[in-house]
Coordinates of C-alpha atoms (C1' of nucleotides) in Angstrom, one line a residue:
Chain C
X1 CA 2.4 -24.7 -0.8
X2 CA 0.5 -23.5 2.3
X3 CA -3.3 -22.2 1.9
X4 CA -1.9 -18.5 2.9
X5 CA 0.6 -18.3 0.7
X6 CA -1.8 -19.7 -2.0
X7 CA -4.2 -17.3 -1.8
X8 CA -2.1 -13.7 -1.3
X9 CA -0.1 -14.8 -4.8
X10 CA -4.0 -15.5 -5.9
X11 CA -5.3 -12.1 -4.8
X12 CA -2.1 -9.9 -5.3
X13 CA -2.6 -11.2 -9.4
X14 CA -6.4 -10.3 -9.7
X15 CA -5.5 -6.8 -8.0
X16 CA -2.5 -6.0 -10.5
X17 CA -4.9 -7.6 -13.5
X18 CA -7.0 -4.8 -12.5
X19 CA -10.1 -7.7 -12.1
X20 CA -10.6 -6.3 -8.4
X21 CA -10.8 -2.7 -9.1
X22 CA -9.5 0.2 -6.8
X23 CA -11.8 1.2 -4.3
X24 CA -13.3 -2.2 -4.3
X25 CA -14.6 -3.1 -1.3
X26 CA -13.2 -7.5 -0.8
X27 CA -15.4 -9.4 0.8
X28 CA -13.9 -11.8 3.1
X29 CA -16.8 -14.8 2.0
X30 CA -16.8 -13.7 -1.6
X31 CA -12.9 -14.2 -1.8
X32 CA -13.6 -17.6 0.1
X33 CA -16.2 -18.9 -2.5
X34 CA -13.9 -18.0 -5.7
X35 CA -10.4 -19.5 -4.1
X36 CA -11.8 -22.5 -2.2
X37 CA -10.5 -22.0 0.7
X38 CA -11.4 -21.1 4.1
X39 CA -11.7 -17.9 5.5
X40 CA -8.5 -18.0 8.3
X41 CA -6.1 -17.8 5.5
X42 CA -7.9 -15.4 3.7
X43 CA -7.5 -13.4 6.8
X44 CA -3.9 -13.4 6.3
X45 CA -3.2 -12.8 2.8
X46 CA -5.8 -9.7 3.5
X47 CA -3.1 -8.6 6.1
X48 CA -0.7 -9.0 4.4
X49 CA -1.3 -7.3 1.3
X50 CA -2.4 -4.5 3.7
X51 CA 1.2 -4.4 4.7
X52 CA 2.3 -4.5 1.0
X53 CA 0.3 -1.2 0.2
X54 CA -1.8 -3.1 -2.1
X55 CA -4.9 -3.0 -0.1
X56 CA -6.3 0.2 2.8
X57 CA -8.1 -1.1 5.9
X58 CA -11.4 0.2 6.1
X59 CA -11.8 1.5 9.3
X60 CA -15.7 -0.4 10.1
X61 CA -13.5 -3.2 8.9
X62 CA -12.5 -5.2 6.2
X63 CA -10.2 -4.0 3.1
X64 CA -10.8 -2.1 -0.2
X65 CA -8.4 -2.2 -3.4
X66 CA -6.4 1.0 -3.2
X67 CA -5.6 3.1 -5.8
X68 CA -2.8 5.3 -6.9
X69 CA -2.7 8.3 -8.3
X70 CA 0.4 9.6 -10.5
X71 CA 1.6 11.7 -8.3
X72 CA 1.7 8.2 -5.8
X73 CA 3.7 6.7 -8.1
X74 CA 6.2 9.5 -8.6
X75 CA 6.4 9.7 -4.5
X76 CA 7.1 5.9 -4.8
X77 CA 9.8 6.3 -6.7
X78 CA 11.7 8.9 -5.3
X79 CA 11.2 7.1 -2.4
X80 CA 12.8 4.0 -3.6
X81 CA 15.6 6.5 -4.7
X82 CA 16.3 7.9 -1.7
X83 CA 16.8 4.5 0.3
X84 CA 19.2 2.9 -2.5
X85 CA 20.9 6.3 -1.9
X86 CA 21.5 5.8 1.6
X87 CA 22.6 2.1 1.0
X88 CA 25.1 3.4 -1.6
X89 CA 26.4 5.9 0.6
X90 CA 26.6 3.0 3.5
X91 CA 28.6 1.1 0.9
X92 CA 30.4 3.3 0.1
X93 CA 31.4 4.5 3.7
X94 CA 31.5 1.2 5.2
X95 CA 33.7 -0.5 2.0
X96 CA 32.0 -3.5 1.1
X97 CA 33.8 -7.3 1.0
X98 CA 36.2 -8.3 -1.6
X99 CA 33.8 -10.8 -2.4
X100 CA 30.6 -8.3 -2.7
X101 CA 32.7 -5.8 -5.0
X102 CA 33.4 -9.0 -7.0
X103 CA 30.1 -10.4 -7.4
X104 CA 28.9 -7.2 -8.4
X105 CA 31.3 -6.4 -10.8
X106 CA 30.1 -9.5 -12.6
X107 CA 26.6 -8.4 -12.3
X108 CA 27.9 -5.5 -14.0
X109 CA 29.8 -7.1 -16.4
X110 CA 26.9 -9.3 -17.6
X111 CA 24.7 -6.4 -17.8
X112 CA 27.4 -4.7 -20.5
X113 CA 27.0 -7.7 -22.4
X114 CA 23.6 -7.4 -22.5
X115 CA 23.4 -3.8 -23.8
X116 CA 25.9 -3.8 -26.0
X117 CA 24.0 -5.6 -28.2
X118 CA 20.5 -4.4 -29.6
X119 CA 18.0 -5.6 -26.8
X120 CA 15.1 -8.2 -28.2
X121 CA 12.1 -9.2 -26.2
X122 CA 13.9 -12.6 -25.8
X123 CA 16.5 -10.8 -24.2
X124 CA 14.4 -8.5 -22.2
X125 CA 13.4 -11.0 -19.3
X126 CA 17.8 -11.8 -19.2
X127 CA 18.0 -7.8 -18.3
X128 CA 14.9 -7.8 -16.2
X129 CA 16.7 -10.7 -13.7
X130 CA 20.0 -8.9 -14.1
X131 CA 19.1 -5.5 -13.3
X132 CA 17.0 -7.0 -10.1
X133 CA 20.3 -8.2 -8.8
X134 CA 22.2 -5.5 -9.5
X135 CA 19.8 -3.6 -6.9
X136 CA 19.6 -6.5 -4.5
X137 CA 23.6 -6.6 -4.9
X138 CA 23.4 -2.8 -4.0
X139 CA 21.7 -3.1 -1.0
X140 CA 23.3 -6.3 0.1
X141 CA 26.7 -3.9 0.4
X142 CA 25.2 -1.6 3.2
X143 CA 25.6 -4.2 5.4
X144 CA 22.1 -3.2 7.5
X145 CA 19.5 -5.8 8.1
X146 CA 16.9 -2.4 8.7
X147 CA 18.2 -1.0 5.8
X148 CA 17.4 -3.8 3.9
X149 CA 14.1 -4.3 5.0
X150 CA 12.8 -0.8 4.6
X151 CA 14.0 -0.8 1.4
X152 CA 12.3 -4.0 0.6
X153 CA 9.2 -2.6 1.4
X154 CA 9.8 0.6 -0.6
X155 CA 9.8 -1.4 -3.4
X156 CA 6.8 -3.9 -2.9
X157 CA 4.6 -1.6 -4.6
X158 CA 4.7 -3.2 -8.0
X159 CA 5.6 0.4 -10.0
X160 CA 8.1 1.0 -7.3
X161 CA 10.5 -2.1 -8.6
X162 CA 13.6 -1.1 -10.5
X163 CA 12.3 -3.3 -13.1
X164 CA 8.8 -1.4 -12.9
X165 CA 9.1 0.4 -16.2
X166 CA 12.3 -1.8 -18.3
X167 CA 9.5 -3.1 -20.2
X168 CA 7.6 -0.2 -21.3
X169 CA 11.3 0.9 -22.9
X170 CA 10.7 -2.3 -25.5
X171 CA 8.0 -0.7 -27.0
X172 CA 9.9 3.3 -26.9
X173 CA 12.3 4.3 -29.4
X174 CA 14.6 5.5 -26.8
X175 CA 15.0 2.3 -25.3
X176 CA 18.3 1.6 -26.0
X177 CA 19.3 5.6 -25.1
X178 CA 18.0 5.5 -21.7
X179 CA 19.4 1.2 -21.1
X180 CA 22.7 2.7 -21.8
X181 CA 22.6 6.0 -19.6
X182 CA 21.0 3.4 -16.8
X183 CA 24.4 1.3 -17.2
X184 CA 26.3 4.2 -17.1
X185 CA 24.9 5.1 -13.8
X186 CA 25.5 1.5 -12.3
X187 CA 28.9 1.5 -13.0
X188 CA 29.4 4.9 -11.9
X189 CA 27.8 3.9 -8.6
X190 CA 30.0 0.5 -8.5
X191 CA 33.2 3.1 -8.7
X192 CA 32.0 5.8 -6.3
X193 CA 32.0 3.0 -3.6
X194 CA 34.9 1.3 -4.6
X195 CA 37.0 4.6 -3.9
X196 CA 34.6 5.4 -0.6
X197 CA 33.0 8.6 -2.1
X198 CA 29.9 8.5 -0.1
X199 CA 28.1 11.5 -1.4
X200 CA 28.7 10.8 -5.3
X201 CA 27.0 7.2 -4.7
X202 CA 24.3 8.4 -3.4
X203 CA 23.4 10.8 -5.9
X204 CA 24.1 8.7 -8.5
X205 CA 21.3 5.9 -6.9
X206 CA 19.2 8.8 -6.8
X207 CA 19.4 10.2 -10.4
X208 CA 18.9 6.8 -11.4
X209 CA 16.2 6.0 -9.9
X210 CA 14.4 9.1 -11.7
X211 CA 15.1 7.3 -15.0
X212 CA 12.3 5.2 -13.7
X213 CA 10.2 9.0 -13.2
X214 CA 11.0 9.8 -17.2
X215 CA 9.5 6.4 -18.3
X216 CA 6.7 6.5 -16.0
X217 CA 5.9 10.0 -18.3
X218 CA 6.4 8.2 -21.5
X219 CA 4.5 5.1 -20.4
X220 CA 1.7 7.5 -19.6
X221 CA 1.9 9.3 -22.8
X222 CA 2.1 6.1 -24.7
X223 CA -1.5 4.4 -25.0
X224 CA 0.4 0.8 -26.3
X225 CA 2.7 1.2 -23.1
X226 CA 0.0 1.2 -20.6
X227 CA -0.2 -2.8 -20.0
X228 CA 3.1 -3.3 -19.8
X229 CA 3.8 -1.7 -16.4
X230 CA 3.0 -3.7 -13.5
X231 CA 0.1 -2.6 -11.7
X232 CA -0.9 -0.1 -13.9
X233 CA -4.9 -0.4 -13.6
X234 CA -4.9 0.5 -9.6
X235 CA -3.6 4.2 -11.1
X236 CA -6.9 6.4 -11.1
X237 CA -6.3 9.4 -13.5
X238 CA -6.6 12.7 -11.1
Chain M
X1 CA -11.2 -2.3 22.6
X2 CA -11.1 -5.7 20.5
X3 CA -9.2 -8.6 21.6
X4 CA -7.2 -8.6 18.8
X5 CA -6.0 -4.6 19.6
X6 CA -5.6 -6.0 23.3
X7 CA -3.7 -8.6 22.1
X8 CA -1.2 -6.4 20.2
X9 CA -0.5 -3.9 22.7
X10 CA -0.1 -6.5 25.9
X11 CA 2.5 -8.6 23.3
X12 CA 4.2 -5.4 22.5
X13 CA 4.7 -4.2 26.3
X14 CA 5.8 -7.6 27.3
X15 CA 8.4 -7.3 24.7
X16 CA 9.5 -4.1 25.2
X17 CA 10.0 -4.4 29.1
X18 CA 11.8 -7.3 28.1
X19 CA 9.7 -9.9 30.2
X20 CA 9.7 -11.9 26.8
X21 CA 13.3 -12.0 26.4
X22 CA 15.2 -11.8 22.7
X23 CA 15.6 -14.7 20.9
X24 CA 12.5 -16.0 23.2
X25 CA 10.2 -17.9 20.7
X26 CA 6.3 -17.4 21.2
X27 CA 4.3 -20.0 21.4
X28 CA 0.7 -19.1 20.8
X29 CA -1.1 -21.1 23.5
X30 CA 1.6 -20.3 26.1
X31 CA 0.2 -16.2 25.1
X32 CA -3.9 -17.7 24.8
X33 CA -3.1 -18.5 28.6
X34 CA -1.3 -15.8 29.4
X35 CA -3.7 -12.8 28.3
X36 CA -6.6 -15.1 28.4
X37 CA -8.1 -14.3 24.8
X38 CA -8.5 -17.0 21.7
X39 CA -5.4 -18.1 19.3
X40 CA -7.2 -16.0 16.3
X41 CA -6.6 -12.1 17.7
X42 CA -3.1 -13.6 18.7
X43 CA -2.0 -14.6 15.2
X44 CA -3.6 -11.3 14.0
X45 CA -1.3 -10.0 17.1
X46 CA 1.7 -11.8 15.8
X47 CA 1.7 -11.1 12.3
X48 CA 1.2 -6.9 13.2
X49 CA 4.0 -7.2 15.2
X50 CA 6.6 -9.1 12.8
X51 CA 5.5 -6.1 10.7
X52 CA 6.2 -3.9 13.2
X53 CA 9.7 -5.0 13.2
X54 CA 9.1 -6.6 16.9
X55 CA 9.5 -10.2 16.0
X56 CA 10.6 -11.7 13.3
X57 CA 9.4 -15.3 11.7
X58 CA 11.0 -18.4 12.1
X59 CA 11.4 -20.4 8.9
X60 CA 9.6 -23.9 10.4
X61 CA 6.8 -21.5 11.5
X62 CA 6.0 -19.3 14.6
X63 CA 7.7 -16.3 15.5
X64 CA 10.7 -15.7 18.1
X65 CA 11.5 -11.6 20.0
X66 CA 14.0 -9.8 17.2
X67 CA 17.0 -8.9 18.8
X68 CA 18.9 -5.7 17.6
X69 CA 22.3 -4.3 17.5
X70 CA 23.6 -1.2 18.2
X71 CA 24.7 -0.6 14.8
X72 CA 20.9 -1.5 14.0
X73 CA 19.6 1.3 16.0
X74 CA 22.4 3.3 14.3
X75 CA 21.4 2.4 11.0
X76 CA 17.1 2.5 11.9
X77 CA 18.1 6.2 13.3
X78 CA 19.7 7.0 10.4
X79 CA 17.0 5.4 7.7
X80 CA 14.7 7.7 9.8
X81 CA 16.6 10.6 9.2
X82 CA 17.0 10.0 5.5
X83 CA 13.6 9.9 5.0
X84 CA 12.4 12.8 6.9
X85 CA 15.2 14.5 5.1
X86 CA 13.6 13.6 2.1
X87 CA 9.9 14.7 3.5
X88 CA 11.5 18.1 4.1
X89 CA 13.0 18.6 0.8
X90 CA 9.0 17.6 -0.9
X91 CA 7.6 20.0 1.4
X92 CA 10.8 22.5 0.7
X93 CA 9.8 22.0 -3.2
X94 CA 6.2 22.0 -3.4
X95 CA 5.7 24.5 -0.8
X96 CA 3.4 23.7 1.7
X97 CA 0.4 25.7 2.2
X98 CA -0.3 28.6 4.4
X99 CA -2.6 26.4 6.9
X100 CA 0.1 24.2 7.5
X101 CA 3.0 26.4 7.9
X102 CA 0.6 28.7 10.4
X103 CA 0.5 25.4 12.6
X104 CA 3.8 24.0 12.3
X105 CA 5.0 27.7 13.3
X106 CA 2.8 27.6 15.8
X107 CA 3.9 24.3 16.7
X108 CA 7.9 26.2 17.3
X109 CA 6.6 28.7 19.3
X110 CA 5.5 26.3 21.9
X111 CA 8.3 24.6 22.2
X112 CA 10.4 27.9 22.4
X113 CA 8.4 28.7 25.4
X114 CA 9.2 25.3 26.4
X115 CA 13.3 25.2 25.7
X116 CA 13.9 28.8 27.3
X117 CA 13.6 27.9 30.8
X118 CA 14.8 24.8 32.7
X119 CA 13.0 22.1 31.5
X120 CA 11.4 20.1 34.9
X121 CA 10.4 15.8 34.9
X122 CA 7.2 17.1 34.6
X123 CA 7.4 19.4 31.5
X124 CA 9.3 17.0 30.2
X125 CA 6.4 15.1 28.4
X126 CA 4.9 18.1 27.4
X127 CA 8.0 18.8 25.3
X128 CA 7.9 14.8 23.9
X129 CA 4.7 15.7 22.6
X130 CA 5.4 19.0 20.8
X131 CA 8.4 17.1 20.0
X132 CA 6.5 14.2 17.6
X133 CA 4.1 16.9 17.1
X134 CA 6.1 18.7 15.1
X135 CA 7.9 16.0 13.1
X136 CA 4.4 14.9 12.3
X137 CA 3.4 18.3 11.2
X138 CA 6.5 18.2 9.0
X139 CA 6.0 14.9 7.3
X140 CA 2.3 16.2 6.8
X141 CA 3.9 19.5 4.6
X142 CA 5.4 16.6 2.3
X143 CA 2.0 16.2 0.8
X144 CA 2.6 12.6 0.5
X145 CA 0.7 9.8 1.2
X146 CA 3.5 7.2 -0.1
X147 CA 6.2 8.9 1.9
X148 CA 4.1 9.5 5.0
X149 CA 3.8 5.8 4.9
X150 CA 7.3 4.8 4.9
X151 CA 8.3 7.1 7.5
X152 CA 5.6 5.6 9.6
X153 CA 6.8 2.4 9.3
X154 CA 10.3 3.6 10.0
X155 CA 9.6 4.7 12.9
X156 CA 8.0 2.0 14.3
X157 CA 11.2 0.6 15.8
X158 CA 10.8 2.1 19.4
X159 CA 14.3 3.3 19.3
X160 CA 13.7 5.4 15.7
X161 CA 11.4 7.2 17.4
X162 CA 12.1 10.8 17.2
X163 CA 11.8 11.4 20.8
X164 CA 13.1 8.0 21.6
X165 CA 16.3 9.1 23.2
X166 CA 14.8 12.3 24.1
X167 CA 14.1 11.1 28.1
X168 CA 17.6 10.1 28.8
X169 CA 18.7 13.7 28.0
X170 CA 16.4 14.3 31.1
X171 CA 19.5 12.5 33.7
X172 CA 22.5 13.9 31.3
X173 CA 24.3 17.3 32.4
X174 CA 24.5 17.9 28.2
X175 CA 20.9 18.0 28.1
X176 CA 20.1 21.7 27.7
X177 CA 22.7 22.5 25.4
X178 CA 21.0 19.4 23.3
X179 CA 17.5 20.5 23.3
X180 CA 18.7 24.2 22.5
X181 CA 20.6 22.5 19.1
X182 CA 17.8 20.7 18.5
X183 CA 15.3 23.3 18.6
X184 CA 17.3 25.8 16.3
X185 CA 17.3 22.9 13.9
X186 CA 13.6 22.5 14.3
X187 CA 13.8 26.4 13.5
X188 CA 16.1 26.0 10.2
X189 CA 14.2 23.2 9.0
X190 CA 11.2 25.6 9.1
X191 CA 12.9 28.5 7.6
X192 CA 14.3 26.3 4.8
X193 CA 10.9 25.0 3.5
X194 CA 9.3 28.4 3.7
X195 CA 11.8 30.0 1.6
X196 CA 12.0 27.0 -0.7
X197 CA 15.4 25.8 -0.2
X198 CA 15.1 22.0 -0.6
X199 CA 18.7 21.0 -0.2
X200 CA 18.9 22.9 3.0
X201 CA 15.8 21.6 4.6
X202 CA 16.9 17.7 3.8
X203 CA 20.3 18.3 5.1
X204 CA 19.4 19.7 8.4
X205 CA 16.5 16.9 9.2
X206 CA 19.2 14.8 8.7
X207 CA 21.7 16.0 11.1
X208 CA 18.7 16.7 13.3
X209 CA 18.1 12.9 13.4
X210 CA 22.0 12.7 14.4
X211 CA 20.9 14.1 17.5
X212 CA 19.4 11.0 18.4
X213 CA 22.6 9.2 17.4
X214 CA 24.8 10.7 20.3
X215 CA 22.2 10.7 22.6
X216 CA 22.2 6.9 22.1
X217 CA 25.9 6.6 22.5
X218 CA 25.6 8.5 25.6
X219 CA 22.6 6.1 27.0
X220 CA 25.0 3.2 26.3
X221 CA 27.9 4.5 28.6
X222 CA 25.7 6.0 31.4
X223 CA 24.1 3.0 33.0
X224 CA 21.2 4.8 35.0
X225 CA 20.2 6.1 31.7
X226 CA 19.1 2.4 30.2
X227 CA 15.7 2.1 31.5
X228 CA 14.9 5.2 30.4
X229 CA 15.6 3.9 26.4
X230 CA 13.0 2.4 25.1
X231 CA 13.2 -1.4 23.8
X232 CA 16.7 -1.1 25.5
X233 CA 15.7 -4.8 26.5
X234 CA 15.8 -5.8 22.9
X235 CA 19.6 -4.6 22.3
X236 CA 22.6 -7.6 22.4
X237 CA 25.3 -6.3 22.7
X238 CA 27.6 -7.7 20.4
Chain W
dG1 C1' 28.4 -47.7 21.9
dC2 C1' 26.7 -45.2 18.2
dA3 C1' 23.5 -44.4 14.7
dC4 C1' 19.3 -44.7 12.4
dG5 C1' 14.5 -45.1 12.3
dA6 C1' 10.0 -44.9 14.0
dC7 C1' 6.7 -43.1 17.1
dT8 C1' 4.7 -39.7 19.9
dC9 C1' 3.8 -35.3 21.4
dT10 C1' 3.5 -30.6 20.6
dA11 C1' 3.4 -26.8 17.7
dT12 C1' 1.3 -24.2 14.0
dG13 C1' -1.9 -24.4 9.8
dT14 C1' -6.8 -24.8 8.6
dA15 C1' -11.7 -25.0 8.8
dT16 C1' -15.9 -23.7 10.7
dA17 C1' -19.4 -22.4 14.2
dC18 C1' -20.8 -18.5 16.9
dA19 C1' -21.0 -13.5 18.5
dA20 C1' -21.2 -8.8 17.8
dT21 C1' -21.2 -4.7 15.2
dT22 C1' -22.2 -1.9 11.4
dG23 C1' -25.0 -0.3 7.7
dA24 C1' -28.9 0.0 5.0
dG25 C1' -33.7 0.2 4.4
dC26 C1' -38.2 1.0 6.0
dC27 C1' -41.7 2.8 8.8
dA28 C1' -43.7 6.2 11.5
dA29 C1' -44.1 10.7 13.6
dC30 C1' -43.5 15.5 13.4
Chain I
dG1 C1' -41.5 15.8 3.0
dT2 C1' -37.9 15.0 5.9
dT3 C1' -35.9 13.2 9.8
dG4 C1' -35.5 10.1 13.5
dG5 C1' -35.2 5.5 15.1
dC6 C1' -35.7 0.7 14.8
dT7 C1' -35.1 -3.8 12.8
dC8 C1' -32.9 -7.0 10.0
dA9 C1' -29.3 -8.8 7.2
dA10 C1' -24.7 -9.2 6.1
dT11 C1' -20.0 -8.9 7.3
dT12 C1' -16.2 -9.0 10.2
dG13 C1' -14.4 -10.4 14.9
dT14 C1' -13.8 -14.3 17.9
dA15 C1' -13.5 -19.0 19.7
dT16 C1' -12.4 -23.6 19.1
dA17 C1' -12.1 -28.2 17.0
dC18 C1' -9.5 -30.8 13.7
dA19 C1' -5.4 -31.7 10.4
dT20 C1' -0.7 -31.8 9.7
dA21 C1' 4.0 -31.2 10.0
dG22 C1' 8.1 -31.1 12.7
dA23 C1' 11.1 -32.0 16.5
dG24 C1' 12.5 -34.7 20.2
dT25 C1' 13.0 -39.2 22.3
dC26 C1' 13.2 -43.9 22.9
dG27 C1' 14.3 -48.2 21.2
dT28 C1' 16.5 -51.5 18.4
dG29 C1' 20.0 -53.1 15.2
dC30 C1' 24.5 -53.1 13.6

DNA sequence: GCACGACTCTATGTATACAATTGAGCCAAC
DNA sequence: GTTGGCTCAATTGTATACATAGAGTCGTGC
């Protein structure tokens, strides 16, 4: 593994442990004396994360930790929401492969499976990885490199993942209410593109995605939820 | 200016006038020679501009010109439009406050003067300017940093610009009628958010990014009007 | 004659020395 | 007492030397 790649997945974990704290200005020296290595490829993880959202450029130079507010995350999401939307209503208008329709449908298949049953923590990583496909599935179907990639971005905010807030559910006793309506909408969204109805599958992407919104509530709400969303200590309470 | 800013904007008009060709790999000493600045600012140069969208990495290392479609300028026209769709519903929703609509209104009138009479060469960047002026002003009534962000980024692509295709309207006898469309859209999309109608406001900054759409099919089929595109140079036709 | 391997050369990845700018702290003058 | 400016330190911006990996070519062996 190179140096650069060594030391964003280095930073980008103390930043979502919450050991740099928002607002903290990073030193470029600092993050060379507690990673042990030298300060050109701490120059482009710092970049980097930049480009991931994670950290703002200060504009006398160098980088501070930056932090979200609710209402970021909220944004975030519905962001996130609206791009699957378009690539659902691409897929849909475009028709996707045989082969796509039939990969996803497996996806999907596996993911029924998976919730028919009551959902243990074993379990949970299983949905995690399927659910993550699903999405990548989703977008592969647009057929747009651009798409793709803005999407991508969309979602490299760690509480802007599809996944962000699956986990919080384990610990909710609607869990297996709101797994099941979230199923519901995938293969509502696999069947508006099948038939090419555009506008349905793109609303449906959208209203899913705000499941995501309703457990970002209840994760808020829930004191014993807090650490299990992703990136949960950059959020400064307004 | 530092070298590195140097850097970034003599790589980007090199690439956009297409004297670095797509496809073209970039060797990093063969550009220290060429604009006469260190390899450091260059790689900074080189990793803004793969962000950018301008070049893209090559898996053994370095970077090569990204070429582009025109089914990707389709779709980077249309992710635009999505998302400024989605800025106008926000701003639609949350209502925007009375500072903002006073300038953005403002911002109409000016480009009414502009649109009533024959629009010259000369006035012509005047109206550019009012022109991503006022989609600025509208992303700005969104209220969202998160959103503001991904529309930036969106729009990085020098053909998802919103006045990208704007100057070849300039040498097309449809032009007038064009601008007149577009400005009654700009006018909707204002009217919309002030009287709160989200669904309205995202559906017409949608079809106002479509305007962009058929000015690009037109650019492809006059020939005189490819230089005035810009990045034309990047486009392969497939 | 073809194929495989080794060697060389060139490219990027990394480390570090040096330059320049910013920000803070202190002193002095009004 | 406050404000202005100056100096010094610390941090980032820049240049460059060195390490390393990869690609291409030449030679040899089958």
């Amino acid at each position: 593994m190179s140096q650069s790649l060594k030391t964003i997945l280095s930073l980008r974990e103390l930043i979502l442990s919450g050991e740099l704290k928002p607002g903290e200005r990073l030193s470029e020296l600092a993050i060379v004396d507690r990673l042990g290595v030298s300060r050109t490829p701490v120059r482009t993880a710092l970049l980097r994360l930049e480009e991931e959202g994670l950290l703002e450029a200060i504009p006398s130079g160098g980088y501070a930790v930056r932090h979200f507010s609710e209402a970021d995350i909220f944004d975030a999401i519905e962001t996130r929401g609206t791009l699957e939307g378009l690539a659902a209503r691409l897929a849909a208008e475009r028709g996707p492969s045989p082969g796509q329709i039939a990969e996803i449908r497996g996806c999907l298949r596996k993911l029924d499976i998976l919730v028919q049953h009551e959902i243990a923590t074993d379990t949970f990583s299983a949905y995690v990885e399927l659910n993550e496909r699903f999405h990548q599935l989703l977008v592969g179907m647009a057929g747009s490199r651009v798409v793709a990639r803005q999407i991508e971005r969309a979602v490299a905010l760690p509480f802007a993942s599809p996944s962000a807030f699956v986990e919080v559910q384990a610990v909710l006793p609607e869990s297996r209410a709101i797994l099941l309506v979230a199923q519901e909408q995938h293969r509502s969204v696999v069947e508006a593109i099948e038939r090419r109805e555009g506008a349905r599958a793109e609303a449906l992407m959208r209203e899913h995605s705000r499941v995501a919104h309703r457990n970002l509530v209840m994760a808020l709400e829930h004191q014993n939820a807090h650490d299990l969303v992703p990136g949960m200590a950059l959020i400064r309470q307004a």
